[in-house]
Structure formats: C-alpha cells, structure tokens
GROMACS .gro file of C-alpha atoms in nm:
model
  491
    1MET     CA    1   0.142   1.123   2.555
    2ALA     CA    2   0.211   0.886   2.264
    3HIS     CA    3  -0.020   0.928   1.965
    4LEU     CA    4  -0.098   0.617   1.759
    5GLN     CA    5  -0.416   0.694   1.560
    6GLY     CA    6  -0.456   0.958   1.291
    7PRO     CA    7  -0.262   1.284   1.256
    8VAL     CA    8  -0.093   1.413   1.568
    9PRO     CA    9  -0.304   1.702   1.710
   10LEU     CA   10  -0.164   2.048   1.643
   11ASP     CA   11  -0.135   2.124   2.014
   12ASP     CA   12   0.051   1.802   2.099
   13THR     CA   13   0.378   1.903   2.265
   14THR     CA   14   0.543   1.569   2.185
   15TYR     CA   15   0.543   1.638   1.809
   16ILE     CA   16   0.891   1.647   1.659
   17GLU     CA   17   0.948   1.817   1.325
   18ARG     CA   18   1.173   1.629   1.086
   19SER     CA   19   1.399   1.740   0.804
   20PHE     CA   20   1.162   1.631   0.525
   21GLU     CA   21   0.905   1.883   0.652
   22ARG     CA   22   1.149   2.170   0.622
   23GLU     CA   23   1.246   2.045   0.276
   24LEU     CA   24   0.881   2.050   0.168
   25GLN     CA   25   0.846   2.412   0.276
   26ARG     CA   26   1.162   2.510   0.088
   27GLU     CA   27   1.039   2.351  -0.235
   28LEU     CA   28   0.701   2.527  -0.214
   29MET     CA   29   0.861   2.862  -0.135
   30ALA     CA   30   1.082   2.809  -0.442
   31ASP     CA   31   0.766   2.774  -0.656
   32ARG     CA   32   0.813   2.401  -0.715
   33TRP     CA   33   0.573   2.108  -0.696
   34ALA     CA   34   0.671   1.824  -0.463
   35LEU     CA   35   0.619   1.449  -0.434
   36LEU     CA   36   0.636   1.317  -0.077
   37LEU     CA   37   0.685   0.941  -0.051
   38GLY     CA   38   0.726   0.733   0.259
   39PRO     CA   39   0.597   0.439   0.462
   40ARG     CA   40   0.252   0.426   0.612
   41GLN     CA   41   0.234   0.537   0.975
   42HIS     CA   42   0.539   0.752   0.917
   43GLY     CA   43   0.396   1.094   0.996
   44LYS     CA   44   0.327   1.222   0.643
   45THR     CA   45  -0.032   1.328   0.715
   46SER     CA   46   0.066   1.497   1.041
   47ALA     CA   47   0.334   1.685   0.848
   48LEU     CA   48   0.084   1.794   0.581
   49VAL     CA   49  -0.161   1.922   0.845
   50ARG     CA   50   0.115   2.134   0.997
   51LEU     CA   51   0.240   2.245   0.658
   52ARG     CA   52  -0.104   2.377   0.567
   53CYS     CA   53  -0.129   2.568   0.894
   54SER     CA   54   0.220   2.712   0.848
   55LEU     CA   55   0.140   2.828   0.494
   56ILE     CA   56  -0.182   2.994   0.606
   57ASP     CA   57  -0.001   3.163   0.896
   58ASN     CA   58   0.240   3.305   0.639
   59GLY     CA   59  -0.039   3.439   0.419
   60VAL     CA   60  -0.043   3.158   0.161
   61GLN     CA   61  -0.379   2.998   0.085
   62ALA     CA   62  -0.368   2.618   0.117
   63ALA     CA   63  -0.605   2.322   0.109
   64LEU     CA   64  -0.547   1.961   0.216
   65VAL     CA   65  -0.739   1.695   0.021
   66ASP     CA   66  -0.725   1.337   0.153
   67LEU     CA   67  -0.824   1.109  -0.136
   68GLN     CA   68  -0.881   0.829   0.113
   69ALA     CA   69  -1.179   1.029   0.242
   70ALA     CA   70  -1.346   1.051  -0.099
   71PRO     CA   71  -1.702   0.912  -0.111
   72ALA     CA   72  -1.793   0.640  -0.361
   73PRO     CA   73  -1.863   0.854  -0.671
   74GLN     CA   74  -2.070   0.729  -0.964
   75SER     CA   75  -1.857   0.897  -1.230
   76TYR     CA   76  -1.525   1.071  -1.281
   77GLY     CA   77  -1.711   1.401  -1.295
   78ASP     CA   78  -1.852   1.336  -0.947
   79PHE     CA   79  -1.505   1.258  -0.815
   80ALA     CA   80  -1.347   1.570  -0.969
   81ALA     CA   81  -1.634   1.782  -0.834
   82TRP     CA   82  -1.578   1.641  -0.483
   83VAL     CA   83  -1.206   1.735  -0.496
   84ALA     CA   84  -1.291   2.087  -0.616
   85THR     CA   85  -1.556   2.127  -0.344
   86GLU     CA   86  -1.303   2.026  -0.077
   87VAL     CA   87  -1.064   2.291  -0.206
   88ARG     CA   88  -1.338   2.552  -0.239
   89GLN     CA   89  -1.458   2.501   0.119
   90GLN     CA   90  -1.109   2.520   0.267
   91LEU     CA   91  -1.021   2.832   0.068
   92GLY     CA   92  -1.347   2.997   0.171
   93THR     CA   93  -1.462   3.063  -0.186
   94ASN     CA   94  -1.804   2.895  -0.158
   95GLY     CA   95  -1.981   3.209  -0.273
   96GLN     CA   96  -1.823   3.200  -0.618
   97ALA     CA   97  -2.008   3.059  -0.917
   98GLN     CA   98  -1.963   2.684  -0.954
   99ILE     CA   99  -1.927   2.535  -1.300
  100ASN     CA  100  -2.000   2.197  -1.453
  101SER     CA  101  -1.687   2.042  -1.601
  102GLN     CA  102  -1.507   1.709  -1.628
  103ASP     CA  103  -1.165   1.882  -1.606
  104ILE     CA  104  -1.016   1.908  -1.257
  105GLY     CA  105  -0.799   2.196  -1.376
  106VAL     CA  106  -1.104   2.398  -1.478
  107LEU     CA  107  -1.285   2.309  -1.155
  108LEU     CA  108  -0.989   2.413  -0.939
  109GLY     CA  109  -0.954   2.737  -1.133
  110ALA     CA  110  -1.317   2.819  -1.054
  111ALA     CA  111  -1.251   2.747  -0.683
  112LEU     CA  112  -0.982   3.016  -0.661
  113ALA     CA  113  -1.057   3.375  -0.566
  114PRO     CA  114  -0.945   3.627  -0.832
  115GLY     CA  115  -0.589   3.749  -0.791
  116ARG     CA  116  -0.226   3.658  -0.840
  117SER     CA  117  -0.138   3.506  -0.505
  118PRO     CA  118  -0.016   3.145  -0.497
  119VAL     CA  119  -0.241   2.864  -0.374
  120VAL     CA  120  -0.105   2.534  -0.244
  121ILE     CA  121  -0.304   2.210  -0.273
  122LEU     CA  122  -0.180   1.918  -0.065
  123VAL     CA  123  -0.303   1.581  -0.196
  124ASP     CA  124  -0.275   1.307   0.066
  125GLU     CA  125  -0.306   0.933  -0.013
  126ALA     CA  126  -0.245   1.026  -0.376
  127SER     CA  127  -0.265   0.665  -0.499
  128ASN     CA  128  -0.615   0.616  -0.361
  129ILE     CA  129  -0.807   0.633  -0.690
  130SER     CA  130  -0.891   0.272  -0.769
  131ASN     CA  131  -1.048   0.335  -1.112
  132VAL     CA  132  -0.755   0.336  -1.356
  133ALA     CA  133  -0.931   0.553  -1.617
  134TRP     CA  134  -1.025   0.812  -1.354
  135ARG     CA  135  -0.674   0.807  -1.210
  136ASN     CA  136  -0.517   0.871  -1.551
  137ALA     CA  137  -0.768   1.147  -1.627
  138PHE     CA  138  -0.716   1.318  -1.289
  139TYR     CA  139  -0.339   1.318  -1.299
  140GLY     CA  140  -0.323   1.384  -1.672
  141GLN     CA  141  -0.529   1.701  -1.620
  142LEU     CA  142  -0.305   1.809  -1.332
  143ARG     CA  143   0.000   1.749  -1.549
  144ALA     CA  144  -0.157   1.977  -1.810
  145ILE     CA  145  -0.166   2.255  -1.547
  146SER     CA  146   0.209   2.216  -1.500
  147SER     CA  147   0.267   2.222  -1.876
  148ARG     CA  148   0.091   2.561  -1.900
  149ARG     CA  149   0.295   2.725  -1.626
  150ALA     CA  150   0.571   2.853  -1.855
  151THR     CA  151   0.335   3.066  -2.065
  152ALA     CA  152   0.065   3.144  -1.806
  153ARG     CA  153  -0.012   3.500  -1.700
  154PRO     CA  154   0.031   3.576  -1.327
  155GLU     CA  155  -0.345   3.563  -1.266
  156ASP     CA  156  -0.393   3.231  -1.448
  157THR     CA  157  -0.469   2.912  -1.255
  158ALA     CA  158  -0.155   2.741  -1.389
  159ALA     CA  159   0.069   3.022  -1.257
  160ARG     CA  160  -0.089   3.026  -0.912
  161LEU     CA  161  -0.128   2.657  -0.817
  162ARG     CA  162   0.138   2.458  -0.633
  163PHE     CA  163   0.091   2.089  -0.554
  164VAL     CA  164   0.226   1.839  -0.305
  165PHE     CA  165   0.137   1.473  -0.368
  166ALA     CA  166   0.191   1.237  -0.076
  167GLY     CA  167   0.156   0.863  -0.023
  168THR     CA  168   0.314   0.519  -0.028
  169PHE     CA  169   0.322   0.410  -0.391
  170ARG     CA  170   0.530   0.360  -0.704
  171PRO     CA  171   0.509   0.686  -0.902
  172GLU     CA  172   0.649   0.514  -1.211
  173THR     CA  173   0.362   0.263  -1.230
  174LEU     CA  174   0.068   0.446  -1.073
  175ILE     CA  175  -0.018   0.616  -1.402
  176ASP     CA  176   0.111   0.638  -1.758
  177ALA     CA  177   0.441   0.827  -1.760
  178ALA     CA  178   0.323   1.069  -2.029
  179ASN     CA  179   0.035   1.180  -1.803
  180SER     CA  180   0.229   1.194  -1.480
  181PRO     CA  181   0.264   1.515  -1.280
  182PHE     CA  182   0.508   1.328  -1.056
  183ASN     CA  183   0.772   1.362  -1.327
  184VAL     CA  184   0.774   1.739  -1.278
  185CYS     CA  185   0.787   1.723  -0.896
  186GLU     CA  186   1.083   1.741  -0.664
  187ARG     CA  187   1.090   1.405  -0.489
  188ILE     CA  188   1.117   1.408  -0.109
  189ASP     CA  189   1.131   1.098   0.111
  190SER     CA  190   1.004   1.107   0.468
  191ASP     CA  191   1.279   1.035   0.718
  192ASP     CA  192   1.293   0.848   1.048
  193LEU     CA  193   1.335   1.003   1.388
  194THR     CA  194   1.697   1.043   1.497
  195SER     CA  195   1.831   0.884   1.815
  196GLU     CA  196   1.822   1.232   1.971
  197ASN     CA  197   1.454   1.261   1.871
  198VAL     CA  198   1.375   0.926   2.036
  199ASN     CA  199   1.556   1.040   2.349
  200GLU     CA  200   1.357   1.366   2.351
  201LEU     CA  201   1.028   1.183   2.298
  202THR     CA  202   1.106   0.938   2.578
  203ARG     CA  203   1.179   1.227   2.814
  204GLU     CA  204   0.858   1.403   2.716
  205ILE     CA  205   0.636   1.094   2.762
  206LEU     CA  206   0.803   0.901   3.045
  207GLY     CA  207   1.008   1.163   3.223
  208GLU     CA  208   1.374   1.253   3.261
  209LYS     CA  209   1.462   0.953   3.481
  210GLU     CA  210   1.347   0.704   3.219
  211THR     CA  211   1.547   0.830   2.919
  212TYR     CA  212   1.784   0.534   2.959
  213LEU     CA  213   1.513   0.332   2.780
  214ALA     CA  214   1.550   0.539   2.463
  215ALA     CA  215   1.868   0.359   2.359
  216LYS     CA  216   1.699   0.017   2.380
  217ILE     CA  217   1.396   0.141   2.183
  218TYR     CA  218   1.614   0.297   1.912
  219GLU     CA  219   1.830  -0.015   1.893
  220GLU     CA  220   1.524  -0.230   1.817
  221VAL     CA  221   1.295  -0.016   1.598
  222GLY     CA  222   1.528   0.262   1.486
  223GLY     CA  223   1.343   0.588   1.435
  224GLN     CA  224   1.018   0.443   1.297
  225PRO     CA  225   0.777   0.698   1.450
  226PHE     CA  226   0.478   0.468   1.496
  227LEU     CA  227   0.679   0.188   1.656
  228VAL     CA  228   0.867   0.427   1.884
  229GLN     CA  229   0.539   0.572   2.009
  230LYS     CA  230   0.379   0.227   2.031
  231LEU     CA  231   0.651   0.110   2.267
  232LEU     CA  232   0.641   0.430   2.471
  233SER     CA  233   0.263   0.406   2.503
  234ARG     CA  234   0.298   0.054   2.647
  235LEU     CA  235   0.541   0.184   2.908
  236GLN     CA  236   0.324   0.466   3.037
  237GLY     CA  237   0.204   0.397   3.390
  238CYS     CA  238   0.408   0.076   3.431
  239ASP     CA  239   0.632  -0.005   3.725
  240ASP     CA  240   0.894  -0.245   3.590
  241LEU     CA  241   0.968  -0.056   3.269
  242GLN     CA  242   1.259  -0.270   3.152
  243ARG     CA  243   1.062  -0.592   3.190
  244VAL     CA  244   0.761  -0.450   3.005
  245LEU     CA  245   0.980  -0.314   2.724
  246ASP     CA  246   1.151  -0.650   2.678
  247ALA     CA  247   0.812  -0.825   2.669
  248GLU     CA  248   0.674  -0.581   2.411
  249ILE     CA  249   0.977  -0.622   2.187
  250THR     CA  250   0.947  -1.001   2.211
  251HIS     CA  251   0.582  -0.975   2.109
  252LEU     CA  252   0.662  -0.747   1.813
  253ARG     CA  253   0.919  -0.999   1.691
  254THR     CA  254   0.645  -1.260   1.644
  255GLY     CA  255   0.501  -1.044   1.367
  256GLU     CA  256   0.163  -1.036   1.541
  257SER     CA  257   0.080  -0.671   1.482
  258ASP     CA  258  -0.113  -0.498   1.205
  259HIS     CA  259   0.187  -0.277   1.128
  260ILE     CA  260   0.419  -0.574   1.073
  261ILE     CA  261   0.160  -0.784   0.888
  262ASP     CA  262   0.084  -0.501   0.646
  263LEU     CA  263   0.451  -0.440   0.567
  264PHE     CA  264   0.549  -0.800   0.513
  265ARG     CA  265   0.230  -0.882   0.322
  266LYS     CA  266   0.320  -0.610   0.071
  267MET     CA  267   0.672  -0.746   0.026
  268LEU     CA  268   0.571  -1.111   0.002
  269SER     CA  269   0.289  -1.034  -0.242
  270GLU     CA  270   0.538  -0.920  -0.508
  271PRO     CA  271   0.792  -1.188  -0.604
  272SER     CA  272   1.052  -0.928  -0.707
  273LEU     CA  273   1.034  -0.761  -0.366
  274ALA     CA  274   1.032  -1.095  -0.184
  275ALA     CA  275   1.347  -1.191  -0.376
  276ILE     CA  276   1.523  -0.878  -0.249
  277GLY     CA  277   1.407  -0.950   0.104
  278ALA     CA  278   1.525  -1.311   0.080
  279ARG     CA  279   1.865  -1.195  -0.038
  280MET     CA  280   1.893  -0.954   0.255
  281VAL     CA  281   1.811  -1.247   0.485
  282ARG     CA  282   2.062  -1.476   0.320
  283ASP     CA  283   2.353  -1.232   0.270
  284GLY     CA  284   2.274  -0.959   0.522
  285ALA     CA  285   2.237  -0.703   0.242
  286ALA     CA  286   2.134  -0.674  -0.123
  287PRO     CA  287   2.349  -0.469  -0.363
  288VAL     CA  288   2.134  -0.188  -0.501
  289GLU     CA  289   2.062  -0.206  -0.872
  290ALA     CA  290   2.010   0.160  -0.961
  291ALA     CA  291   1.793   0.091  -1.266
  292ASP     CA  292   1.557  -0.137  -1.073
  293PRO     CA  293   1.271   0.060  -0.909
  294ASP     CA  294   1.200  -0.233  -0.674
  295PHE     CA  295   1.498  -0.132  -0.461
  296ARG     CA  296   1.361   0.220  -0.424
  297TYR     CA  297   1.014   0.088  -0.346
  298MET     CA  298   1.150  -0.128  -0.064
  299GLN     CA  299   1.263   0.200   0.093
  300VAL     CA  300   0.932   0.373   0.024
  301LEU     CA  301   0.749   0.086   0.197
  302GLY     CA  302   0.976   0.136   0.494
  303LEU     CA  303   1.118  -0.215   0.508
  304ALA     CA  304   1.467  -0.125   0.391
  305ARG     CA  305   1.721   0.156   0.386
  306ARG     CA  306   2.038   0.233   0.197
  307SER     CA  307   2.370   0.149   0.357
  308GLY     CA  308   2.635   0.259   0.112
  309SER     CA  309   2.569   0.072  -0.212
  310ASN     CA  310   2.358  -0.192  -0.037
  311LEU     CA  311   2.002  -0.229   0.083
  312VAL     CA  312   1.955  -0.353   0.440
  313PHE     CA  313   1.652  -0.391   0.664
  314ARG     CA  314   1.535  -0.063   0.812
  315ASN     CA  315   1.576  -0.167   1.174
  316GLN     CA  316   1.665  -0.462   1.392
  317LEU     CA  317   1.300  -0.559   1.441
  318TYR     CA  318   1.233  -0.603   1.068
  319SER     CA  319   1.564  -0.785   1.024
  320THR     CA  320   1.483  -1.030   1.304
  321ILE     CA  321   1.133  -1.101   1.173
  322ALA     CA  322   1.261  -1.157   0.818
  323ALA     CA  323   1.543  -1.382   0.937
  324ASN     CA  324   1.292  -1.595   1.127
  325SER     CA  325   1.030  -1.611   0.851
  326PRO     CA  326   1.033  -1.933   0.644
  327GLN     CA  327   0.864  -1.739   0.364
  328LEU     CA  328   1.193  -1.553   0.315
  329GLY     CA  329   1.412  -1.857   0.368
  330GLY     CA  330   1.466  -1.775   0.735
  331ARG     CA  331   1.499  -2.023   1.019
  332ALA     CA  332   1.317  -1.956   1.344
  333GLN     CA  333   1.439  -2.099   1.671
  334ALA     CA  334   1.272  -2.430   1.755
  335THR     CA  335   1.101  -2.275   2.057
  336ALA     CA  336   0.965  -1.977   1.862
  337LEU     CA  337   0.661  -1.938   1.642
  338ALA     CA  338   0.801  -1.835   1.306
  339PRO     CA  339   0.657  -1.513   1.159
  340MET     CA  340   0.431  -1.598   0.862
  341PHE     CA  341   0.219  -1.355   0.667
  342PRO     CA  342  -0.077  -1.374   0.427
  343VAL     CA  343  -0.043  -1.228   0.079
  344VAL     CA  344  -0.284  -1.055  -0.157
  345LEU     CA  345  -0.469  -1.242  -0.431
  346ALA     CA  346  -0.251  -1.079  -0.698
  347ALA     CA  347   0.048  -1.276  -0.565
  348PHE     CA  348  -0.109  -1.581  -0.736
  349ASN     CA  349  -0.148  -1.414  -1.076
  350LYS     CA  350   0.057  -1.687  -1.244
  351VAL     CA  351  -0.244  -1.912  -1.182
  352GLN     CA  352  -0.456  -1.825  -1.485
  353ASN     CA  353  -0.785  -1.994  -1.402
  354VAL     CA  354  -0.974  -1.741  -1.190
  355GLU     CA  355  -1.139  -2.002  -0.971
  356LEU     CA  356  -0.820  -2.200  -0.912
  357ARG     CA  357  -0.635  -1.877  -0.835
  358GLU     CA  358  -0.884  -1.796  -0.562
  359ILE     CA  359  -0.870  -2.152  -0.431
  360ALA     CA  360  -0.488  -2.150  -0.415
  361TRP     CA  361  -0.486  -1.810  -0.245
  362SER     CA  362  -0.754  -1.894   0.010
  363ALA     CA  363  -0.585  -2.227   0.093
  364HIS     CA  364  -0.259  -2.041   0.154
  365LYS     CA  365  -0.437  -1.779   0.365
  366GLY     CA  366  -0.599  -2.057   0.567
  367ALA     CA  367  -0.262  -2.226   0.614
  368ILE     CA  368  -0.110  -1.908   0.755
  369ALA     CA  369  -0.405  -1.853   0.991
  370SER     CA  370  -0.392  -2.215   1.106
  371TYR     CA  371  -0.021  -2.198   1.177
  372ARG     CA  372  -0.063  -1.876   1.373
  373SER     CA  373  -0.329  -2.042   1.587
  374GLY     CA  374  -0.117  -2.354   1.649
  375ALA     CA  375  -0.309  -2.589   1.417
  376ASN     CA  376  -0.014  -2.732   1.226
  377ARG     CA  377  -0.197  -3.021   1.056
  378LEU     CA  378  -0.448  -2.778   0.911
  379ALA     CA  379  -0.160  -2.554   0.802
  380LEU     CA  380   0.004  -2.843   0.617
  381ALA     CA  381  -0.326  -2.929   0.451
  382GLY     CA  382  -0.365  -2.566   0.343
  383PHE     CA  383  -0.018  -2.543   0.189
  384GLY     CA  384  -0.076  -2.877   0.013
  385GLY     CA  385  -0.417  -2.766  -0.115
  386SER     CA  386  -0.265  -2.449  -0.257
  387LEU     CA  387   0.002  -2.659  -0.428
  388GLU     CA  388  -0.262  -2.883  -0.585
  389ALA     CA  389  -0.462  -2.587  -0.720
  390MET     CA  390  -0.149  -2.437  -0.879
  391LEU     CA  391  -0.048  -2.765  -1.040
  392LEU     CA  392  -0.399  -2.831  -1.171
  393ASP     CA  393  -0.398  -2.488  -1.335
  394LEU     CA  394  -0.057  -2.561  -1.488
  395MET     CA  395  -0.185  -2.886  -1.637
  396GLN     CA  396  -0.495  -2.717  -1.777
  397ARG     CA  397  -0.272  -2.462  -1.949
  398GLN     CA  398  -0.079  -2.724  -2.147
  399PRO     CA  399  -0.141  -2.733  -2.525
  400ALA     CA  400  -0.406  -2.977  -2.637
  401GLY     CA  401  -0.281  -3.333  -2.681
  402THR     CA  402   0.047  -3.287  -2.491
  403LEU     CA  403  -0.057  -3.430  -2.154
  404PRO     CA  404  -0.013  -3.799  -2.253
  405THR     CA  405   0.340  -3.714  -2.371
  406LEU     CA  406   0.420  -3.548  -2.038
  407ILE     CA  407   0.278  -3.848  -1.850
  408SER     CA  408   0.503  -4.077  -2.050
  409ALA     CA  409   0.806  -3.853  -1.991
  410ALA     CA  410   0.738  -3.876  -1.618
  411GLY     CA  411   0.739  -4.257  -1.643
  412LEU     CA  412   0.389  -4.287  -1.499
  413THR     CA  413   0.106  -4.533  -1.542
  414LEU     CA  414  -0.222  -4.370  -1.446
  415GLY     CA  415  -0.461  -4.531  -1.200
  416GLY     CA  416  -0.805  -4.658  -1.293
  417ARG     CA  417  -0.997  -4.333  -1.235
  418GLU     CA  418  -0.730  -4.108  -1.386
  419SER     CA  419  -0.787  -3.993  -1.744
  420PRO     CA  420  -0.479  -3.881  -1.947
  421ASN     CA  421  -0.651  -3.570  -2.083
  422ASP     CA  422  -0.838  -3.473  -1.768
  423PRO     CA  423  -0.594  -3.353  -1.498
  424SER     CA  424  -0.884  -3.289  -1.261
  425SER     CA  425  -0.908  -3.669  -1.231
  426TRP     CA  426  -0.543  -3.709  -1.132
  427ASN     CA  427  -0.419  -3.763  -0.780
  428LEU     CA  428  -0.167  -3.522  -0.632
  429VAL     CA  429   0.139  -3.738  -0.688
  430THR     CA  430   0.059  -3.750  -1.060
  431LEU     CA  431   0.017  -3.372  -1.070
  432ILE     CA  432   0.353  -3.328  -0.900
  433LYS     CA  433   0.549  -3.565  -1.125
  434VAL     CA  434   0.390  -3.446  -1.449
  435GLY     CA  435   0.416  -3.086  -1.329
  436GLN     CA  436   0.792  -3.125  -1.308
  437LYS     CA  437   0.800  -3.221  -1.676
  438ALA     CA  438   0.561  -2.938  -1.767
  439GLY     CA  439   0.805  -2.692  -1.614
  440GLY     CA  440   1.035  -2.743  -1.909
  441GLY     CA  441   1.347  -2.799  -1.703
  442GLY     CA  442   1.347  -2.440  -1.579
  443GLY     CA  443   1.404  -2.524  -1.215
  444PHE     CA  444   1.038  -2.592  -1.140
  445ASP     CA  445   1.037  -2.880  -0.894
  446PRO     CA  446   0.708  -2.935  -0.707
  447PRO     CA  447   0.801  -3.073  -0.364
  448GLN     CA  448   0.692  -3.428  -0.277
  449ALA     CA  449   0.719  -3.338   0.091
  450LEU     CA  450   0.415  -3.110   0.067
  451ARG     CA  451   0.209  -3.401  -0.063
  452GLN     CA  452   0.321  -3.624   0.222
  453TRP     CA  453   0.260  -3.359   0.487
  454ARG     CA  454  -0.078  -3.268   0.344
  455ASN     CA  455  -0.189  -3.629   0.389
  456LEU     CA  456  -0.135  -3.596   0.764
  457ILE     CA  457  -0.480  -3.440   0.780
  458HIS     CA  458  -0.624  -3.790   0.733
  459PRO     CA  459  -0.654  -3.959   1.073
  460SER     CA  460  -0.544  -4.302   0.949
  461VAL     CA  461  -0.229  -4.160   0.787
  462ALA     CA  462  -0.153  -3.937   1.084
  463GLN     CA  463  -0.179  -4.233   1.321
  464GLN     CA  464   0.069  -4.451   1.129
  465ASN     CA  465   0.370  -4.244   1.241
  466TYR     CA  466   0.195  -4.038   1.501
  467ARG     CA  467   0.322  -3.697   1.608
  468ALA     CA  468   0.128  -3.454   1.822
  469ASP     CA  469   0.002  -3.152   1.632
  470ALA     CA  470   0.238  -2.920   1.823
  471ASP     CA  471   0.536  -3.133   1.716
  472LEU     CA  472   0.457  -3.067   1.348
  473GLU     CA  473   0.557  -2.701   1.377
  474PRO     CA  474   0.891  -2.755   1.194
  475GLU     CA  475   0.709  -2.927   0.906
  476ALA     CA  476   0.462  -2.638   0.881
  477ARG     CA  477   0.749  -2.393   0.882
  478SER     CA  478   0.927  -2.586   0.605
  479ALA     CA  479   0.603  -2.613   0.408
  480ALA     CA  480   0.570  -2.235   0.404
  481ASN     CA  481   0.921  -2.205   0.260
  482LEU     CA  482   0.857  -2.473  -0.004
  483HIS     CA  483   0.532  -2.305  -0.102
  484GLU     CA  484   0.711  -1.973  -0.161
  485ILE     CA  485   0.970  -2.144  -0.381
  486LEU     CA  486   0.696  -2.319  -0.578
  487LEU     CA  487   0.502  -1.996  -0.630
  488ARG     CA  488   0.818  -1.817  -0.737
  489ASP     CA  489   0.918  -2.081  -0.992
  490LEU     CA  490   0.569  -2.161  -1.124
  491PRO     CA  491   0.581  -2.134  -1.507
   0.00000   0.00000   0.00000
C-alpha cells in the first residue's frame, strides 16, 4: 500500500531503492563523509533508515540521529549530551563511562567502544538547530574531527568516524564557511522516481491491470515520491479510477495541499527565489547562473530541475500552479481559483519597524486566507492594509525634515488632520503619492488600484458601483500580483 507518513517501514514491499542510496553507500565504503540534500517528503529519511540497517548487516556500526527529535535543551552542553546519548544507545555502549564535556567530538569519542573499526553517524534534519551559536559550535566541532583525520591513529575517534548529513537547506549559509563540515563532504542530491519506478509502484499497489494509470501520474507529478504515492493512495479501492485520478489532479492544481503550500511558501518568502520562479513562468525557463546558489537551492527545495543550461519546474503540476499564481505573475483561468500562498514573516524584512512588519505580514496572510475562502472584499482589504503598513514604515524611515520636501515634490496639499511630519496622520492616497517620491525613482510605484480596491470594504463605497463579492475575484487576483511587485521593489 502507499505510505504517506514517516519513513517507509523496512518490511514494505513497495519500497523502491534509488540511485542516490547506492551512491551514499559507495561514498561511505570509500571512507568519505557525505552531504545528502533534497526536498522534503522525498524519501531521505527512509533511505537513511535502510542505510543504517545495511551497514549493520555488513558489520559496520551505525547510528541515526534525527535532530528534529531533539528535546528543548537549556544549554548547548545539554544538546550535545543528547546527541551523544542517542549514539551511545544505538551503538550499545551504555555501560562505558560517560564524561562531562561541551565538545561533541569528545562526547562521541567516549560513546565508541575501543577498537579500530569504523563507525557511521547519520545526521537527519541537519539544519534543525535553531540557536545560531549552538549550530556553529556543533558543526565547528565536527569539522575539527575531519581536520584531525589526516594525522589520527587508527584507534582515534577522528580516524573511525564517518558522517552523513541530510536535510533540505543551504549548506553555504547554514553556518560560517570556516566551521563547516559540509565543505569536506561529497555532495549527493536525492533523485526522483523514474517512469519505470512509477509503473512498478502502480502495479504493486493497484494491480497489473491498472498500470495504464502510471503514465498519467508520471506526466503530472513526475517522479516526486510523495505525490506519486498520494495519488495512488486515493485510487485504492475505487471503481472509476480514471475519473478519480482526474479529480485528484484537478484538486492538486488548486494548490490546496500542505505539500504544495509548503513548497511555494518557501519560494515566495525569498524575493530572489520568487524572481527565478517568475522568470520560469514568464519565459518557460530560467538560464542557470552557476555562481548563484539560489538556482541550486530551487533544485534542493524540489521546485525546479536542470534542463540543459536552464532551470525549469520539476513537474507539470508545479508548472501549472506557478503559471496560474498571480504572485508569480501568472494568469489563472476566469473560472478557476488562482493558487495563492502565505509567506513567512521574514519576507517582510524590508519593513524595519517591528510592529509594522508584523501588521503588513498578518494583513497579507489574512488576504490570502480570505481569497481562498471566497471572501474577495476581505482579501482586497488585506492586501491594501499590508500596502499601507509598508508605506507608513517607508515614510517613518525618511531622514528628519525631508517629508515636507517629498510632499511638495508630489504636488500635494495635505488635508486638515494631516501633519507634514507625522505620516501616521496621512490618508492612504498621500502615503502612495509621497511614497513614489521616497522611492528615489528606482522603479518603486505604489499602485493606486490597491487603494481603490481596499475601499470596497466600506459598504457605501461598495454600493456605488456594486459588484457581488464573487465577481471581485479578478481584482483580488490582480491585487496579489501588485502586492508582490510592491514588496519586491520596496526601498
């Protein structure tokens, strides 16, 4: 049966080994450390579980440490001790003397039984150390183990330990480069299922007569393991398989799944990644810039793949969703609900006032939620509220005494309650027009349309040129696109 939660059980007959797993084994057998990168829900943990079992079956001691499972430690020493205890328990060396140290290398050395045999430690979710100081200490100490390997005696910890680090992250920014053990690892990227794999999995789960569905599944989601199994799980026990498959694919294309939301949120939360995605939507592909790690990270996230010298969306599903998302400049069909996604708070880091940043972010999040639920007026109000918070922050950042000059340059005469040096007293149209001047001519052009649409939340305004809420879906879609442009160009 299809398996959608957690590592695939060891006795599951549907498990398909992929080439990256064999590559990992080769690197370890060649006495090298490895870095395994790949999308979430891509089978990395299942592969590590099997790798550990295979090593043990071949007489090599191995431990698997999932950093996502770490408790909430009070200090770095507590965290390092937890890691060492996990290793100690899995290696069966609990009876050895335990020591008190702040150095993970020392703690791991004490967890090893005496001897010269190699020991492999598999570190899953390697980026899951939120405390920056602890993260740098942990990986800096592991890097020190690697640095000692050249001169270590066969019985020394440095000569015996082998590491695999796995996760979905940017190795070049996770920690300081000088402290990074990733620099001394062989990099391996997890790979998708092949079309033959999808055909085999379909036969195993649905039966020989239903393998004709494999081509349709592969055409839509490629070899993304989670999505392949998600679709197959929906088909189990159904009568009209083709109808159900078409319905499930249509539902996935709306973006209404945790898998899709998580992927697109990550891309849209980083302007540099969103720019690559928008270019792929606009041109069908984005030429890879080899020196730019963003292009590699788009592949690590799982959204994109290399096609010659270009980056393209990983599968037809992601391409369709991106092309229909106004946040990436896409245009949904009039009858379809356009895919829109929330972003993380850090996406609003250009907004320097902490309170206004949270206000802009929460207004945007509310706009997305409202649109998804069919409340287009509320969505327009949310996008407009986010715009106002960003512009107010921009005005508050201007050098003292310059606001009256900007007001004059905009050709404005302030209303009775508006004070030239207090932008919090200004109405939105003033913020927009002065904001354009504050942008310094760098292409920053706050959209008047957002102000007009936002006002539709007021019953008297909405009634003047009345449209039913459902008929405002195109405006909400356009507002999402304008908001992304504004956030991108915000000084």
